[in-house]
Amino acid sequence: MKSFHFQRFSLLLCYLVLVSTVNGSESVPPAVLGFLNEHCTVCHEGDSADGGLDLTTFQRNAGSEASLDRWVRIFDRVHHQEMPPADSNTVSSKERTEFLKTTESWLRQRQQTAWKREGRVRGRRLTNYQLERTLHDLLGVDIPLAERMPDEPDNNVFKTIADGQAMSHFQLEQHLRIVDLALDEAIRRAIQGDNVWTKTLDAQKISRRNPRRRTREPEVIDGHAVTWSSRLIFYGRLPATTAREDGWYRFTVRAKGLNLPEDYGVWCTVRRGKCVSSAPLLPWVGSFEATKETQEWTFETWLPRGEMIEIRPGDDTLKMARFAGGQVGTGEGTPQNVPGVAIEQIVMERFHQGPSSDEVRRILFDDLPVKTDAKKRGGWVVSKNRKADIERLMRRFATRAFRRPVEDAAILPYVQMAQQSLDDGNSMVSALRTGYRALLCSPRFLYLQETPGQLDSYAIASRLSYFLWNSMPDDELLQLAEADRLQDETVIRQQVERMLTSPKGQQFVEDFASQWLDLDEIDFTTPDRRLYPGFDVIVQESMVAETLTFLQTMLEKNQSVTRIIAADESYLNERLARYYGIDGVSGDDMQPVNFQTQDHHRGGLLTQGAIMKITANGTNTSPVIRGVWVSERLLGREIPPPPASVPAIEPDIRGAKTIREMLEKHKSDPSCAGCHVHIDPPGFALENFDPSGRWRDRYTVLKGRKRSKGPKIDPGYVRPDGQKFESLAEYQKLLLEDPEQIAANVAGQLLTYGTGAPVEFADRPAIKQAVEETASDDYGFRSLVKAVATSPSFLSK
């Protein structure tokens, strides 16, 4: 019998080796296949294979490119001693070590061989926001452009991932339209100058024009424009602020609160829109807390032509006025004794972000004089040798647009195109526009220029600038690239420090976190007001501000990334603190709040309201959804999609069964259990947070239109390593025992975001090196950014 099994094993092994050599791109080591056949095939064979993994079928193409992810999962499960399972484990320590050593070497060599041929990162183009900011820096314009572009897929979390960047005819058409918009604006400003102005609007000007008319504009009371607390849509709109042209506008609002609640002010929202029923969208501008004393607040927003701002009380916990007929009459709010905001004055300014019109003129035309015709609102460029100047300006522009020096052969077709336009009778400005437009439609502009292997200094300059600024390299980076100094690790670290400290570097945390943590999807759902009263847009935006302030402080002070899991403080304003049930916070600024003296179950990004809202659907919570999110985004463990044959868990809105009871039945399926041992612990640990980010001890259920208390929440569970926890605090403590795991995840997220390629098996040594380098800094966030930026994976294609 033993002889039969041995012969079967030998024949199968020979067959698998032969098949892997013929069908696979890389031969699988015989020892690896032998290990799988001896210890794994018994359970993973045929249609009833555990977890849906049929190794006999898989190994027929075991060396193919498509099999790589499966090999990595096999390696990880054996490495973590999850497979073979403990109840049937016949693997000796020596066998496991040899399998892991051989498999690791083979997988790493296999990937590195492919990288030498094709590069770690495939052809990578600028994302929408990168294109917008690059055009801003290149041309000196400030028009929001990204919102006019097609939506991008967030493959593997980040929009920077090269493998998910398609380029269709429609996208090319939209790109051309965006380039035309940017060029037209730059030329307009270069010739006509900046149209900036300031006007002061008193209460009379921003209130209803006919005091007796029922409308939705404020009414004048005691010399103030007053808007009462109400849910009436568009109430508080200010037609006097309507923009006559697209542009950036600054509003300085001077106001106070009326009929204040006992312990706080009247929180108000500032939003923009047409404020008519045919265009109900009201994008966020800001918020403020109006108190008894008159104060001033300043807000800046892009205001399209025809849009205005709306200012109104926005705190959902305030008493609400009721108005008949959908319009507000004079004095109707006063007898209802509801809170309100009284605006004394608004100063409205039209301004430009970034360079002045003189600087824009130098960007486009360098030192050539510009003559203007005030009557025709046009102008022309003065040149004594127009073709020579076109070539000079085109070469100068191309060097900046392509982010590196341009060879004569590469620039010649563009120059000839512009000069031909001149020969056709067009003006110097029109000819230059034709040439610039062609350069901005070139793949050298739209795509990052990298070749397999170590990046050259110009490619490093671009990789750094798009990593930290999401825009093109500045003059200092390009000068260092020209001197080939960006091959020096010390110089790179100095540049990372400079770039993070610069004004443009202040955007890094928001850019990174909006994708990493899904903050850009914060308004995808709205918590059910019947189940979770008190939640409003001010709370939501304050939650985002809490997370961004928390991460920005981590970066500026180089605080440990373990604070993602637990910390003693966070950053709140009065409205968010009140929503969380935390006392002692006043004012509308985000401010540090220490949790050591207050037991509110807060502390660490893991417990912040924005994270809780993003990982819920507005009505109920799911340990599966939160568990997968925490595993992948904060702990760095990828969770494969569930088998197609396994149905999703439908929530029990009546509260008859707990989610724990439903999950226990669900994961009894062997194909589910392997993943749920990782998903469920973080998911259940966070169950005390409802979909709106508040703490709860019991589930809330609806009985008709009334809320009632449902089953008590049990956050306890068992981790994959057998460690038990009974509360969120205990779970956080267990996670903090392995700070390297948290640091490795952050390093991996940074590397993926910064390079445009997910972390692969062969990147693991680079991640490990970055983590080890920052251990002495307690895995500081800033230190990790620098370690990633100087890692071999970051500095190669």
Coordinates of N, CA, C and O in Angstrom, one line a residue, residues 119-262:
G119 N 9.6 46.3 -16.1 CA 9.5 47.3 -15.1 C 8.5 46.9 -14.1 O 7.5 46.2 -14.4
R120 N 8.7 47.3 -12.8 CA 7.8 47.0 -11.8 C 6.5 47.8 -12.0 O 5.4 47.3 -11.7
V121 N 6.6 49.0 -12.5 CA 5.4 49.8 -12.8 C 5.1 49.9 -14.3 O 6.1 50.1 -15.1
R122 N 3.9 49.6 -14.7 CA 3.6 49.7 -16.1 C 3.5 51.2 -16.5 O 3.6 52.1 -15.7
G123 N 3.2 51.4 -17.8 CA 3.1 52.8 -18.3 C 2.0 53.5 -17.5 O 0.9 53.1 -17.4
R124 N 2.4 54.6 -16.9 CA 1.6 55.3 -15.9 C 1.4 56.8 -16.3 O 2.3 57.5 -16.6
R125 N 0.1 57.1 -16.4 CA -0.3 58.5 -16.8 C -0.7 59.3 -15.6 O -0.9 58.8 -14.5
L126 N -0.8 60.6 -15.8 CA -1.3 61.5 -14.7 C -2.7 61.2 -14.4 O -3.5 61.0 -15.3
T127 N -3.1 61.2 -13.1 CA -4.5 61.1 -12.7 C -5.1 62.5 -13.0 O -4.5 63.5 -13.3
N128 N -6.4 62.5 -12.8 CA -7.2 63.8 -13.0 C -6.6 64.9 -12.2 O -6.4 66.0 -12.7
Y129 N -6.4 64.7 -10.9 CA -5.9 65.7 -10.0 C -4.5 66.1 -10.3 O -4.1 67.2 -10.3
Q130 N -3.7 65.1 -10.7 CA -2.3 65.4 -11.1 C -2.3 66.2 -12.4 O -1.5 67.1 -12.5
L131 N -3.2 65.9 -13.3 CA -3.2 66.7 -14.6 C -3.7 68.1 -14.2 O -3.1 69.1 -14.8
E132 N -4.7 68.3 -13.4 CA -5.1 69.6 -13.0 C -4.0 70.4 -12.4 O -3.8 71.6 -12.8
R133 N -3.3 69.9 -11.4 CA -2.3 70.6 -10.7 C -1.1 70.9 -11.6 O -0.4 71.9 -11.5
T134 N -0.8 69.9 -12.5 CA 0.3 70.1 -13.4 C 0.0 71.3 -14.4 O 0.9 72.2 -14.6
L135 N -1.2 71.3 -14.9 CA -1.6 72.5 -15.8 C -1.6 73.8 -15.0 O -1.3 74.8 -15.5
H136 N -2.0 73.7 -13.7 CA -2.0 74.9 -12.9 C -0.5 75.5 -12.8 O -0.3 76.7 -13.0
D137 N 0.4 74.6 -12.4 CA 1.8 75.0 -12.2 C 2.5 75.3 -13.6 O 3.3 76.2 -13.6
L138 N 2.1 74.6 -14.6 CA 2.7 74.8 -15.9 C 2.3 76.1 -16.6 O 3.1 76.9 -17.2
L139 N 1.0 76.5 -16.4 CA 0.4 77.6 -17.1 C 0.1 78.8 -16.2 O -0.2 79.9 -16.7
G140 N 0.1 78.5 -14.9 CA -0.2 79.6 -13.9 C -1.7 79.8 -13.8 O -2.1 80.9 -13.2
V141 N -2.6 78.9 -14.2 CA -4.0 79.1 -14.1 C -4.5 78.5 -12.8 O -3.8 77.8 -12.1
D142 N -5.8 78.8 -12.5 CA -6.4 78.2 -11.2 C -7.8 77.6 -11.4 O -8.5 77.4 -10.4
I143 N -8.2 77.4 -12.7 CA -9.5 76.8 -12.9 C -9.6 75.4 -12.4 O -8.7 74.6 -12.7
P144 N -10.6 75.0 -11.6 CA -10.8 73.6 -11.3 C -11.0 72.8 -12.6 O -12.0 73.0 -13.3
L145 N -10.2 71.8 -12.8 CA -10.3 71.0 -14.1 C -10.7 69.6 -13.8 O -11.3 69.0 -14.7
A146 N -10.3 69.0 -12.7 CA -10.5 67.6 -12.4 C -12.0 67.2 -12.5 O -12.3 66.1 -12.9
E147 N -12.8 68.1 -12.0 CA -14.3 67.8 -11.9 C -14.9 67.7 -13.3 O -16.0 67.2 -13.5
R148 N -14.2 68.2 -14.3 CA -14.7 68.2 -15.7 C -14.2 66.9 -16.5 O -14.5 66.7 -17.6
M149 N -13.4 66.1 -15.8 CA -12.8 64.9 -16.4 C -13.7 63.7 -16.1 O -14.4 63.7 -15.1
P150 N -13.5 62.6 -16.9 CA -14.3 61.4 -16.6 C -13.8 60.8 -15.2 O -12.7 60.9 -14.8
D151 N -14.7 60.1 -14.6 CA -14.4 59.4 -13.3 C -13.3 58.4 -13.5 O -13.2 57.8 -14.6
E152 N -12.4 58.2 -12.5 CA -11.4 57.3 -12.6 C -11.7 56.1 -11.7 O -12.2 56.3 -10.6
P153 N -11.3 54.9 -12.1 CA -11.4 53.7 -11.2 C -10.4 53.8 -10.1 O -9.2 54.2 -10.4
D154 N -10.7 53.4 -8.9 CA -9.7 53.4 -7.8 C -9.3 52.0 -7.6 O -9.5 51.3 -6.6
N155 N -8.5 51.5 -8.6 CA -8.0 50.1 -8.6 C -7.1 49.9 -7.4 O -6.1 50.7 -7.2
N156 N -7.3 48.8 -6.6 CA -6.4 48.6 -5.5 C -6.3 49.8 -4.6 O -5.2 50.2 -4.2
V157 N -7.4 50.5 -4.4 CA -7.5 51.6 -3.5 C -7.1 52.9 -4.2 O -7.8 53.9 -4.1
F158 N -6.0 53.0 -4.9 CA -5.5 54.2 -5.4 C -5.7 54.4 -6.9 O -5.6 53.5 -7.7
K159 N -6.0 55.7 -7.2 CA -6.2 56.0 -8.6 C -4.9 56.1 -9.4 O -4.9 56.3 -10.6
T160 N -3.8 56.1 -8.6 CA -2.5 56.2 -9.3 C -2.0 54.9 -9.8 O -1.0 54.8 -10.5
I161 N -2.7 53.8 -9.6 CA -2.3 52.5 -10.0 C -2.3 52.4 -11.6 O -3.3 52.6 -12.2
A162 N -1.1 52.1 -12.1 CA -0.9 52.2 -13.6 C -1.8 51.1 -14.3 O -2.4 51.4 -15.4
D163 N -1.9 49.9 -13.7 CA -2.6 48.9 -14.4 C -4.1 49.2 -14.6 O -4.8 48.5 -15.4
G164 N -4.7 50.1 -13.8 CA -6.1 50.4 -13.9 C -6.4 51.7 -14.7 O -7.5 52.1 -14.8
Q165 N -5.3 52.2 -15.4 CA -5.5 53.5 -16.1 C -5.8 53.3 -17.5 O -4.8 53.1 -18.3
A166 N -7.0 53.3 -17.9 CA -7.4 53.1 -19.3 C -7.3 54.5 -20.0 O -7.2 55.5 -19.4
M167 N -7.2 54.4 -21.3 CA -7.2 55.7 -22.1 C -8.0 55.4 -23.4 O -7.6 54.8 -24.4
S168 N -9.3 55.9 -23.3 CA -10.2 55.7 -24.4 C -10.3 56.9 -25.3 O -9.7 57.9 -25.0
H169 N -11.0 56.8 -26.4 CA -11.2 57.9 -27.3 C -11.9 59.0 -26.6 O -11.6 60.2 -26.8
F170 N -12.9 58.6 -25.8 CA -13.6 59.6 -25.0 C -12.7 60.4 -24.0 O -12.8 61.6 -23.9
Q171 N -11.8 59.7 -23.4 CA -10.9 60.3 -22.4 C -9.9 61.2 -23.2 O -9.6 62.3 -22.7
L172 N -9.5 60.8 -24.4 CA -8.6 61.7 -25.1 C -9.3 63.0 -25.6 O -8.7 64.1 -25.5
E173 N -10.6 62.8 -25.9 CA -11.4 64.0 -26.3 C -11.5 64.9 -25.1 O -11.4 66.2 -25.2
Q174 N -11.8 64.4 -23.9 CA -11.9 65.2 -22.7 C -10.6 65.8 -22.3 O -10.6 67.0 -21.9
H175 N -9.5 65.1 -22.5 CA -8.2 65.7 -22.3 C -7.9 66.9 -23.1 O -7.5 67.9 -22.7
L176 N -8.3 66.8 -24.4 CA -8.1 67.9 -25.3 C -9.0 69.1 -24.9 O -8.5 70.3 -24.9
R177 N -10.2 68.8 -24.4 CA -11.0 69.9 -24.0 C -10.5 70.6 -22.7 O -10.5 71.8 -22.6
I178 N -9.9 69.8 -21.8 CA -9.3 70.4 -20.6 C -8.1 71.2 -21.0 O -7.9 72.3 -20.4
V179 N -7.3 70.8 -21.9 CA -6.1 71.5 -22.3 C -6.5 72.8 -23.0 O -5.9 73.9 -22.7
D180 N -7.6 72.8 -23.8 CA -8.1 74.0 -24.4 C -8.6 75.0 -23.3 O -8.3 76.2 -23.4
L181 N -9.3 74.6 -22.3 CA -9.7 75.4 -21.3 C -8.6 76.1 -20.5 O -8.6 77.3 -20.3
A182 N -7.6 75.3 -20.2 CA -6.4 75.8 -19.5 C -5.6 76.8 -20.3 O -5.2 77.9 -19.8
L183 N -5.4 76.5 -21.6 CA -4.7 77.4 -22.5 C -5.4 78.7 -22.7 O -4.8 79.8 -22.7
D184 N -6.7 78.6 -22.9 CA -7.5 79.8 -23.1 C -7.5 80.7 -21.9 O -7.4 82.0 -22.1
E185 N -7.6 80.2 -20.8 CA -7.5 81.0 -19.5 C -6.2 81.6 -19.3 O -6.1 82.8 -19.0
A186 N -5.1 80.8 -19.6 CA -3.7 81.4 -19.4 C -3.5 82.5 -20.4 O -3.0 83.6 -20.0
I187 N -3.9 82.4 -21.7 CA -3.7 83.4 -22.7 C -4.6 84.7 -22.3 O -4.1 85.8 -22.5
R188 N -5.8 84.4 -21.9 CA -6.7 85.5 -21.5 C -6.0 86.4 -20.4 O -6.0 87.6 -20.5
R189 N -5.5 85.7 -19.4 CA -4.9 86.4 -18.3 C -3.6 87.1 -18.7 O -3.3 88.2 -18.2
A190 N -2.9 86.4 -19.5 CA -1.6 87.0 -20.0 C -1.8 88.3 -20.8 O -1.0 89.2 -20.7
I191 N -2.9 88.4 -21.5 CA -3.1 89.5 -22.4 C -4.0 90.6 -21.7 O -3.8 91.8 -21.7
Q192 N -5.1 90.1 -21.1 CA -6.1 91.0 -20.5 C -5.8 91.4 -19.0 O -6.3 92.4 -18.5
G193 N -5.0 90.6 -18.4 CA -4.7 90.9 -17.0 C -5.7 90.2 -16.1 O -6.6 89.5 -16.5
D194 N -5.6 90.5 -14.8 CA -6.5 89.9 -13.8 C -7.7 90.7 -13.5 O -7.6 91.9 -13.2
N195 N -8.9 90.1 -13.5 CA -10.1 90.8 -13.2 C -10.4 90.6 -11.7 O -11.1 89.6 -11.4
V196 N -9.8 91.4 -10.8 CA -10.0 91.2 -9.4 C -10.8 92.5 -8.9 O -10.6 93.6 -9.3
W197 N -11.6 92.3 -7.9 CA -12.4 93.4 -7.3 C -12.9 93.0 -5.9 O -12.8 91.8 -5.5
T198 N -13.4 94.0 -5.2 CA -13.9 93.8 -3.9 C -15.2 94.6 -3.7 O -15.2 95.7 -4.2
K199 N -16.2 94.0 -3.1 CA -17.4 94.8 -2.8 C -18.0 94.4 -1.5 O -17.8 93.3 -1.0
T200 N -18.6 95.4 -0.8 CA -19.1 95.2 0.5 C -20.6 95.1 0.5 O -21.3 96.0 -0.1
L201 N -21.2 94.1 1.0 CA -22.6 93.9 1.0 C -23.1 94.0 2.5 O -22.8 93.2 3.3
D202 N -24.0 95.0 2.7 CA -24.5 95.1 4.1 C -25.8 94.3 4.2 O -26.2 93.6 3.2
A203 N -26.4 94.3 5.3 CA -27.6 93.5 5.6 C -28.7 93.8 4.6 O -29.4 92.8 4.1
Q204 N -28.9 95.0 4.2 CA -30.0 95.4 3.3 C -29.7 94.8 1.9 O -30.7 94.3 1.3
K205 N -28.5 94.7 1.5 CA -28.2 94.3 0.1 C -28.3 92.7 0.0 O -28.6 92.2 -1.0
I206 N -28.0 92.0 1.1 CA -28.1 90.6 1.0 C -29.4 90.0 1.5 O -29.6 88.8 1.4
S207 N -30.3 90.8 1.9 CA -31.7 90.4 2.3 C -32.6 90.5 1.1 O -32.3 91.0 0.0
R208 N -33.8 90.1 1.3 CA -34.9 90.1 0.3 C -35.1 91.5 -0.2 O -35.1 92.5 0.6
R209 N -35.2 91.7 -1.5 CA -35.4 93.1 -2.1 C -36.7 93.7 -1.7 O -36.8 94.9 -1.4
N210 N -37.7 92.9 -1.6 CA -39.1 93.4 -1.2 C -39.3 92.8 0.2 O -39.6 91.6 0.3
P211 N -39.2 93.6 1.2 CA -39.4 93.1 2.6 C -40.7 92.4 2.9 O -40.8 91.6 3.8
R212 N -41.7 92.7 2.1 CA -43.0 92.1 2.3 C -43.2 90.8 1.6 O -44.2 90.1 1.8
R213 N -42.3 90.5 0.7 CA -42.4 89.3 -0.2 C -42.0 88.1 0.6 O -41.1 88.0 1.4
R214 N -42.8 87.0 0.4 CA -42.5 85.7 1.0 C -41.5 85.1 0.1 O -41.7 84.9 -1.1
T215 N -40.3 84.7 0.6 CA -39.2 84.1 -0.2 C -38.3 83.3 0.7 O -38.7 83.0 1.8
R216 N -37.1 83.0 0.2 CA -36.2 82.2 1.0 C -34.9 83.0 1.3 O -33.9 82.4 1.8
E217 N -34.9 84.2 1.0 CA -33.7 85.1 1.4 C -33.9 85.5 2.8 O -35.0 85.5 3.3
P218 N -32.8 86.0 3.4 CA -32.9 86.5 4.8 C -33.8 87.7 4.9 O -34.1 88.4 3.9
E219 N -34.3 88.0 6.1 CA -35.1 89.2 6.3 C -34.3 90.1 7.2 O -33.5 89.7 8.0
V220 N -34.6 91.4 7.1 CA -33.8 92.4 7.9 C -34.5 92.6 9.2 O -35.7 92.9 9.3
I221 N -33.8 92.3 10.3 CA -34.2 92.6 11.6 C -33.1 93.3 12.4 O -32.0 92.8 12.5
D222 N -33.5 94.5 12.9 CA -32.5 95.3 13.7 C -31.2 95.4 12.9 O -30.1 95.3 13.5
G223 N -31.2 95.7 11.7 CA -30.0 96.0 10.9 C -29.2 94.8 10.5 O -28.1 94.9 10.1
H224 N -29.8 93.6 10.7 CA -29.1 92.3 10.4 C -29.9 91.5 9.4 O -31.2 91.5 9.4
A225 N -29.3 90.8 8.5 CA -29.9 89.8 7.6 C -30.1 88.5 8.4 O -29.1 87.8 8.7
V226 N -31.3 88.1 8.7 CA -31.6 87.0 9.6 C -32.1 85.8 8.9 O -33.1 85.9 8.1
T227 N -31.6 84.6 9.2 CA -32.1 83.3 8.7 C -32.3 82.4 9.9 O -31.4 82.3 10.7
W228 N -33.5 81.9 10.1 CA -33.8 81.0 11.2 C -33.5 79.6 10.9 O -33.3 79.1 9.8
S229 N -33.4 78.8 12.0 CA -33.1 77.4 11.9 C -34.4 76.7 11.3 O -35.5 76.9 11.8
S230 N -34.2 76.0 10.2 CA -35.3 75.3 9.5 C -34.7 74.3 8.5 O -33.6 74.4 8.1
R231 N -35.6 73.3 8.1 CA -35.2 72.3 7.1 C -35.6 72.7 5.7 O -35.5 71.9 4.8
L232 N -36.2 73.9 5.6 CA -36.6 74.4 4.3 C -35.4 74.5 3.3 O -34.4 75.2 3.6
I233 N -35.5 73.8 2.2 CA -34.4 73.8 1.3 C -34.1 75.2 0.7 O -35.1 75.9 0.4
F234 N -32.9 75.6 0.5 CA -32.4 76.8 -0.1 C -32.7 78.0 0.8 O -32.5 79.2 0.3
Y235 N -33.2 77.8 2.0 CA -33.5 79.0 2.9 C -32.1 79.5 3.3 O -31.3 78.7 3.8
G236 N -31.9 80.8 3.2 CA -30.6 81.4 3.5 C -29.8 81.7 2.3 O -28.6 82.1 2.4
R237 N -30.4 81.5 1.1 CA -29.6 81.8 -0.1 C -29.4 83.3 -0.2 O -30.3 84.1 0.2
L238 N -28.3 83.7 -0.9 CA -27.9 85.1 -0.9 C -27.7 85.5 -2.4 O -26.6 85.5 -2.9
P239 N -28.8 85.9 -3.1 CA -28.6 86.3 -4.5 C -27.6 87.4 -4.8 O -27.1 87.5 -5.9
A240 N -27.4 88.3 -3.8 CA -26.4 89.4 -4.0 C -25.0 88.8 -4.2 O -24.2 89.6 -4.7
T241 N -24.8 87.6 -3.8 CA -23.4 87.0 -4.0 C -23.3 86.2 -5.3 O -22.3 85.6 -5.5
T242 N -24.3 86.3 -6.2 CA -24.2 85.5 -7.4 C -23.0 86.0 -8.3 O -22.8 87.1 -8.5
A243 N -22.3 85.0 -8.7 CA -21.1 85.2 -9.6 C -21.5 85.6 -11.0 O -22.3 84.8 -11.6
R244 N -20.9 86.7 -11.5 CA -21.2 87.0 -12.9 C -20.3 86.3 -13.9 O -20.5 86.3 -15.1
E245 N -19.2 85.7 -13.3 CA -18.2 84.9 -14.1 C -17.6 83.9 -13.2 O -17.6 84.0 -12.0
D246 N -17.2 82.8 -13.9 CA -16.5 81.7 -13.1 C -15.3 82.3 -12.4 O -14.6 83.2 -13.0
G247 N -15.0 81.9 -11.2 CA -13.8 82.4 -10.6 C -13.7 82.0 -9.1 O -14.6 81.4 -8.5
W248 N -12.6 82.3 -8.5 CA -12.4 82.1 -7.1 C -12.9 83.4 -6.4 O -12.6 84.5 -6.7
Y249 N -13.6 83.1 -5.3 CA -14.2 84.2 -4.5 C -13.9 84.0 -3.0 O -13.9 82.9 -2.5
R250 N -13.7 85.1 -2.4 CA -13.4 85.1 -0.9 C -14.5 85.9 -0.2 O -14.9 87.0 -0.6
F251 N -15.1 85.2 0.8 CA -16.3 85.9 1.5 C -15.8 86.0 3.0 O -15.5 85.0 3.6
T252 N -15.9 87.3 3.4 CA -15.6 87.5 4.8 C -17.0 87.9 5.5 O -17.6 88.9 5.1
V253 N -17.4 87.0 6.3 CA -18.8 87.1 6.9 C -18.7 87.6 8.3 O -17.9 87.1 9.1
R254 N -19.5 88.6 8.6 CA -19.5 89.2 9.9 C -20.9 89.0 10.5 O -21.9 89.4 9.9
A255 N -21.0 88.2 11.5 CA -22.4 87.7 12.0 C -22.4 87.4 13.5 O -21.3 87.3 14.1
K256 N -23.6 87.1 14.0 CA -23.7 86.6 15.4 C -24.9 85.7 15.4 O -25.7 85.6 14.4
G257 N -25.1 85.0 16.5 CA -26.2 84.1 16.7 C -27.4 84.7 17.4 O -27.2 85.6 18.2
L258 N -28.6 84.2 17.2 CA -29.8 84.6 17.9 C -30.4 83.4 18.6 O -30.4 82.3 18.1
N259 N -31.0 83.7 19.7 CA -31.7 82.7 20.5 C -30.8 81.4 20.7 O -31.2 80.3 20.3
L260 N -29.6 81.6 21.2 CA -28.6 80.6 21.3 C -29.1 79.5 22.3 O -29.8 79.8 23.3
P261 N -28.8 78.2 22.0 CA -29.0 77.2 23.0 C -28.2 77.5 24.2 O -27.3 78.3 24.2
E262 N -28.5 76.8 25.3 CA -27.9 77.1 26.6 C -26.4 77.0 26.7 O -25.7 77.9 27.3

